[in-house]
Amino acid sequence: MDTLTLIPADALTGSNPPTLGEYGRRLLAEGDSWFTIGALNPVRGSNLLLNLRVTRSTAIISCAYPGDTLAHMVDHVNDPWFDRLLCHPNFASRWEGILLSAGGNDLIDAAQQRPRHRDGQPAAWDERLLLTPDEALQLHPGEAGAMRWISEPGWQRLSDYLVANLIELVERRDEGMNRGVPLMLHTYSAPVVRPAGVATAPQGWLWPAFEAFGIPVDARQAVSDLLFDRLRRLWLDTGPSLPQVRVFDSAAVPLNPARPGSTGPSGDWVNEIHLTRAGYAKLGAAMGPWMEAQLQEVRL
């Protein structure tokens, strides 16, 4: 295995910028906490990029940060590093590939939208993903499974938004010198809903969202699995329909699940939605060779 070096984007304009020409391959990365250097848990944390297994010296310029959403990634004002390095005429470089971790935070943000606004008025069906017990009975009277807790207008709005932003990102790529460069994104492994978070979110992310809607504890995992499977299917279906967009199916890589109800590291998960170093290593061992195959295919 050859070396992989992860370089923060702002290092390119620092006092001692890296010499990218020394690497056999240069990639640009953007995304959420799955691509971020342990920022949410620096003691136990890791990320997927650090664990990609490669056979050629590779530099990855990372613009990722925790909590990033797909809308921010395509916004050249709120996310200027990625946009400039991707397509700005006086700043961009030619990259062999673009790595993207997107959709997971958008899904979690949507799940966290509460049933009522601060003024006490009910949130519209398309403003949230989840339903309260009374709403589930009203909208899905004959449904007994996980679907009864899903606001279908909310899911449709989220999925339309994700696809529209991915299309915009592809269009931005093709505006400049990186036209046609492979854009590689991944699906997400399904987490176990549990009260395990970080200092800023001690109860996790999904657990308190389900609590706010009054969804029974014994129904929560099935609802989460359904939402993450929908996101998985969305990327697997949408990716091949766009030019030079490839999707790695992380959800197909076997991981050790966390123990339900646990509040700390468990299985391959450091908290409710992030993996341990061992978990990311399992994904990286599979995604690294897949990534290199995509890049080799383009060169042929």
PDB file of N, CA, C and O in Angstrom, residues 168-193:
ATOM      1  N   GLU A 168     -26.520  20.536  -9.770  1.00  0.00           N
ATOM      2  CA  GLU A 168     -25.840  21.837  -9.815  1.00  0.00           C
ATOM      3  C   GLU A 168     -24.339  21.683  -9.594  1.00  0.00           C
ATOM      4  O   GLU A 168     -23.531  22.364 -10.229  1.00  0.00           O
ATOM      5  N   LEU A 169     -23.967  20.782  -8.706  1.00  0.00           N
ATOM      6  CA  LEU A 169     -22.550  20.551  -8.454  1.00  0.00           C
ATOM      7  C   LEU A 169     -21.859  19.985  -9.697  1.00  0.00           C
ATOM      8  O   LEU A 169     -20.743  20.393 -10.049  1.00  0.00           O
ATOM      9  N   VAL A 170     -22.509  19.061 -10.374  1.00  0.00           N
ATOM     10  CA  VAL A 170     -21.960  18.512 -11.616  1.00  0.00           C
ATOM     11  C   VAL A 170     -21.815  19.613 -12.669  1.00  0.00           C
ATOM     12  O   VAL A 170     -20.811  19.682 -13.389  1.00  0.00           O
ATOM     13  N   GLU A 171     -22.801  20.482 -12.748  1.00  0.00           N
ATOM     14  CA  GLU A 171     -22.727  21.598 -13.701  1.00  0.00           C
ATOM     15  C   GLU A 171     -21.579  22.536 -13.363  1.00  0.00           C
ATOM     16  O   GLU A 171     -20.880  23.023 -14.262  1.00  0.00           O
ATOM     17  N   ARG A 172     -21.355  22.796 -12.074  1.00  0.00           N
ATOM     18  CA  ARG A 172     -20.229  23.631 -11.662  1.00  0.00           C
ATOM     19  C   ARG A 172     -18.912  22.973 -12.054  1.00  0.00           C
ATOM     20  O   ARG A 172     -17.981  23.640 -12.524  1.00  0.00           O
ATOM     21  N   ARG A 173     -18.806  21.679 -11.833  1.00  0.00           N
ATOM     22  CA  ARG A 173     -17.597  20.962 -12.239  1.00  0.00           C
ATOM     23  C   ARG A 173     -17.315  21.146 -13.715  1.00  0.00           C
ATOM     24  O   ARG A 173     -16.166  21.362 -14.132  1.00  0.00           O
ATOM     25  N   ASP A 174     -18.362  21.065 -14.530  1.00  0.00           N
ATOM     26  CA  ASP A 174     -18.188  21.079 -15.975  1.00  0.00           C
ATOM     27  C   ASP A 174     -18.061  22.483 -16.563  1.00  0.00           C
ATOM     28  O   ASP A 174     -17.920  22.636 -17.780  1.00  0.00           O
ATOM     29  N   GLU A 175     -18.086  23.517 -15.717  1.00  0.00           N
ATOM     30  CA  GLU A 175     -17.894  24.876 -16.202  1.00  0.00           C
ATOM     31  C   GLU A 175     -16.431  25.198 -16.484  1.00  0.00           C
ATOM     32  O   GLU A 175     -16.131  26.128 -17.231  1.00  0.00           O
ATOM     33  N   GLY A 176     -15.519  24.461 -15.867  1.00  0.00           N
ATOM     34  CA  GLY A 176     -14.103  24.809 -15.969  1.00  0.00           C
ATOM     35  C   GLY A 176     -13.235  23.661 -16.413  1.00  0.00           C
ATOM     36  O   GLY A 176     -13.678  22.739 -17.105  1.00  0.00           O
ATOM     37  N   MET A 177     -11.979  23.704 -15.977  1.00  0.00           N
ATOM     38  CA  MET A 177     -10.983  22.753 -16.454  1.00  0.00           C
ATOM     39  C   MET A 177     -11.220  21.334 -15.945  1.00  0.00           C
ATOM     40  O   MET A 177     -10.606  20.387 -16.443  1.00  0.00           O
ATOM     41  N   ASN A 178     -12.103  21.162 -14.957  1.00  0.00           N
ATOM     42  CA  ASN A 178     -12.368  19.822 -14.427  1.00  0.00           C
ATOM     43  C   ASN A 178     -13.601  19.165 -15.050  1.00  0.00           C
ATOM     44  O   ASN A 178     -14.150  18.213 -14.496  1.00  0.00           O
ATOM     45  N   ARG A 179     -13.985  19.654 -16.197  1.00  0.00           N
ATOM     46  CA  ARG A 179     -15.109  19.061 -16.919  1.00  0.00           C
ATOM     47  C   ARG A 179     -14.867  17.568 -17.151  1.00  0.00           C
ATOM     48  O   ARG A 179     -13.818  17.167 -17.671  1.00  0.00           O
ATOM     49  N   GLY A 180     -15.826  16.757 -16.754  1.00  0.00           N
ATOM     50  CA  GLY A 180     -15.733  15.324 -16.992  1.00  0.00           C
ATOM     51  C   GLY A 180     -14.870  14.556 -16.017  1.00  0.00           C
ATOM     52  O   GLY A 180     -14.755  13.330 -16.130  1.00  0.00           O
ATOM     53  N   VAL A 181     -14.257  15.238 -15.045  1.00  0.00           N
ATOM     54  CA  VAL A 181     -13.467  14.530 -14.039  1.00  0.00           C
ATOM     55  C   VAL A 181     -14.416  13.694 -13.166  1.00  0.00           C
ATOM     56  O   VAL A 181     -15.480  14.173 -12.768  1.00  0.00           O
ATOM     57  N   PRO A 182     -14.072  12.441 -12.867  1.00  0.00           N
ATOM     58  CA  PRO A 182     -14.988  11.600 -12.083  1.00  0.00           C
ATOM     59  C   PRO A 182     -15.329  12.220 -10.728  1.00  0.00           C
ATOM     60  O   PRO A 182     -14.442  12.635  -9.977  1.00  0.00           O
ATOM     61  N   LEU A 183     -16.610  12.276 -10.443  1.00  0.00           N
ATOM     62  CA  LEU A 183     -17.099  12.727  -9.147  1.00  0.00           C
ATOM     63  C   LEU A 183     -17.609  11.491  -8.428  1.00  0.00           C
ATOM     64  O   LEU A 183     -18.544  10.830  -8.897  1.00  0.00           O
ATOM     65  N   MET A 184     -16.976  11.167  -7.308  1.00  0.00           N
ATOM     66  CA  MET A 184     -17.254   9.918  -6.603  1.00  0.00           C
ATOM     67  C   MET A 184     -17.863  10.215  -5.236  1.00  0.00           C
ATOM     68  O   MET A 184     -17.264  10.914  -4.423  1.00  0.00           O
ATOM     69  N   LEU A 185     -19.068   9.722  -5.005  1.00  0.00           N
ATOM     70  CA  LEU A 185     -19.703   9.876  -3.706  1.00  0.00           C
ATOM     71  C   LEU A 185     -20.064   8.510  -3.146  1.00  0.00           C
ATOM     72  O   LEU A 185     -19.909   7.490  -3.822  1.00  0.00           O
ATOM     73  N   HIS A 186     -20.518   8.500  -1.909  1.00  0.00           N
ATOM     74  CA  HIS A 186     -20.803   7.226  -1.238  1.00  0.00           C
ATOM     75  C   HIS A 186     -22.180   7.250  -0.586  1.00  0.00           C
ATOM     76  O   HIS A 186     -22.737   8.309  -0.297  1.00  0.00           O
ATOM     77  N   THR A 187     -22.707   6.051  -0.357  1.00  0.00           N
ATOM     78  CA  THR A 187     -23.895   5.913   0.471  1.00  0.00           C
ATOM     79  C   THR A 187     -23.448   5.876   1.938  1.00  0.00           C
ATOM     80  O   THR A 187     -22.253   5.939   2.231  1.00  0.00           O
ATOM     81  N   TYR A 188     -24.395   5.761   2.843  1.00  0.00           N
ATOM     82  CA  TYR A 188     -24.076   5.761   4.272  1.00  0.00           C
ATOM     83  C   TYR A 188     -24.481   4.437   4.913  1.00  0.00           C
ATOM     84  O   TYR A 188     -25.559   3.910   4.633  1.00  0.00           O
ATOM     85  N   SER A 189     -23.614   3.952   5.778  1.00  0.00           N
ATOM     86  CA  SER A 189     -23.971   2.786   6.583  1.00  0.00           C
ATOM     87  C   SER A 189     -25.094   3.188   7.536  1.00  0.00           C
ATOM     88  O   SER A 189     -25.089   4.286   8.089  1.00  0.00           O
ATOM     89  N   ALA A 190     -26.046   2.301   7.722  1.00  0.00           N
ATOM     90  CA  ALA A 190     -27.206   2.620   8.568  1.00  0.00           C
ATOM     91  C   ALA A 190     -26.814   2.603  10.040  1.00  0.00           C
ATOM     92  O   ALA A 190     -26.311   1.595  10.546  1.00  0.00           O
ATOM     93  N   PRO A 191     -27.031   3.714  10.765  1.00  0.00           N
ATOM     94  CA  PRO A 191     -26.672   3.760  12.183  1.00  0.00           C
ATOM     95  C   PRO A 191     -27.726   3.102  13.064  1.00  0.00           C
ATOM     96  O   PRO A 191     -28.856   2.878  12.639  1.00  0.00           O
ATOM     97  N   VAL A 192     -27.346   2.811  14.289  1.00  0.00           N
ATOM     98  CA  VAL A 192     -28.293   2.366  15.307  1.00  0.00           C
ATOM     99  C   VAL A 192     -28.746   3.607  16.082  1.00  0.00           C
ATOM    100  O   VAL A 192     -27.925   4.374  16.586  1.00  0.00           O
ATOM    101  N   VAL A 193     -30.055   3.812  16.161  1.00  0.00           N
ATOM    102  CA  VAL A 193     -30.599   4.973  16.874  1.00  0.00           C
ATOM    103  C   VAL A 193     -30.381   4.772  18.367  1.00  0.00           C
ATOM    104  O   VAL A 193     -30.903   3.826  18.962  1.00  0.00           O
TER     105      VAL A 193
END
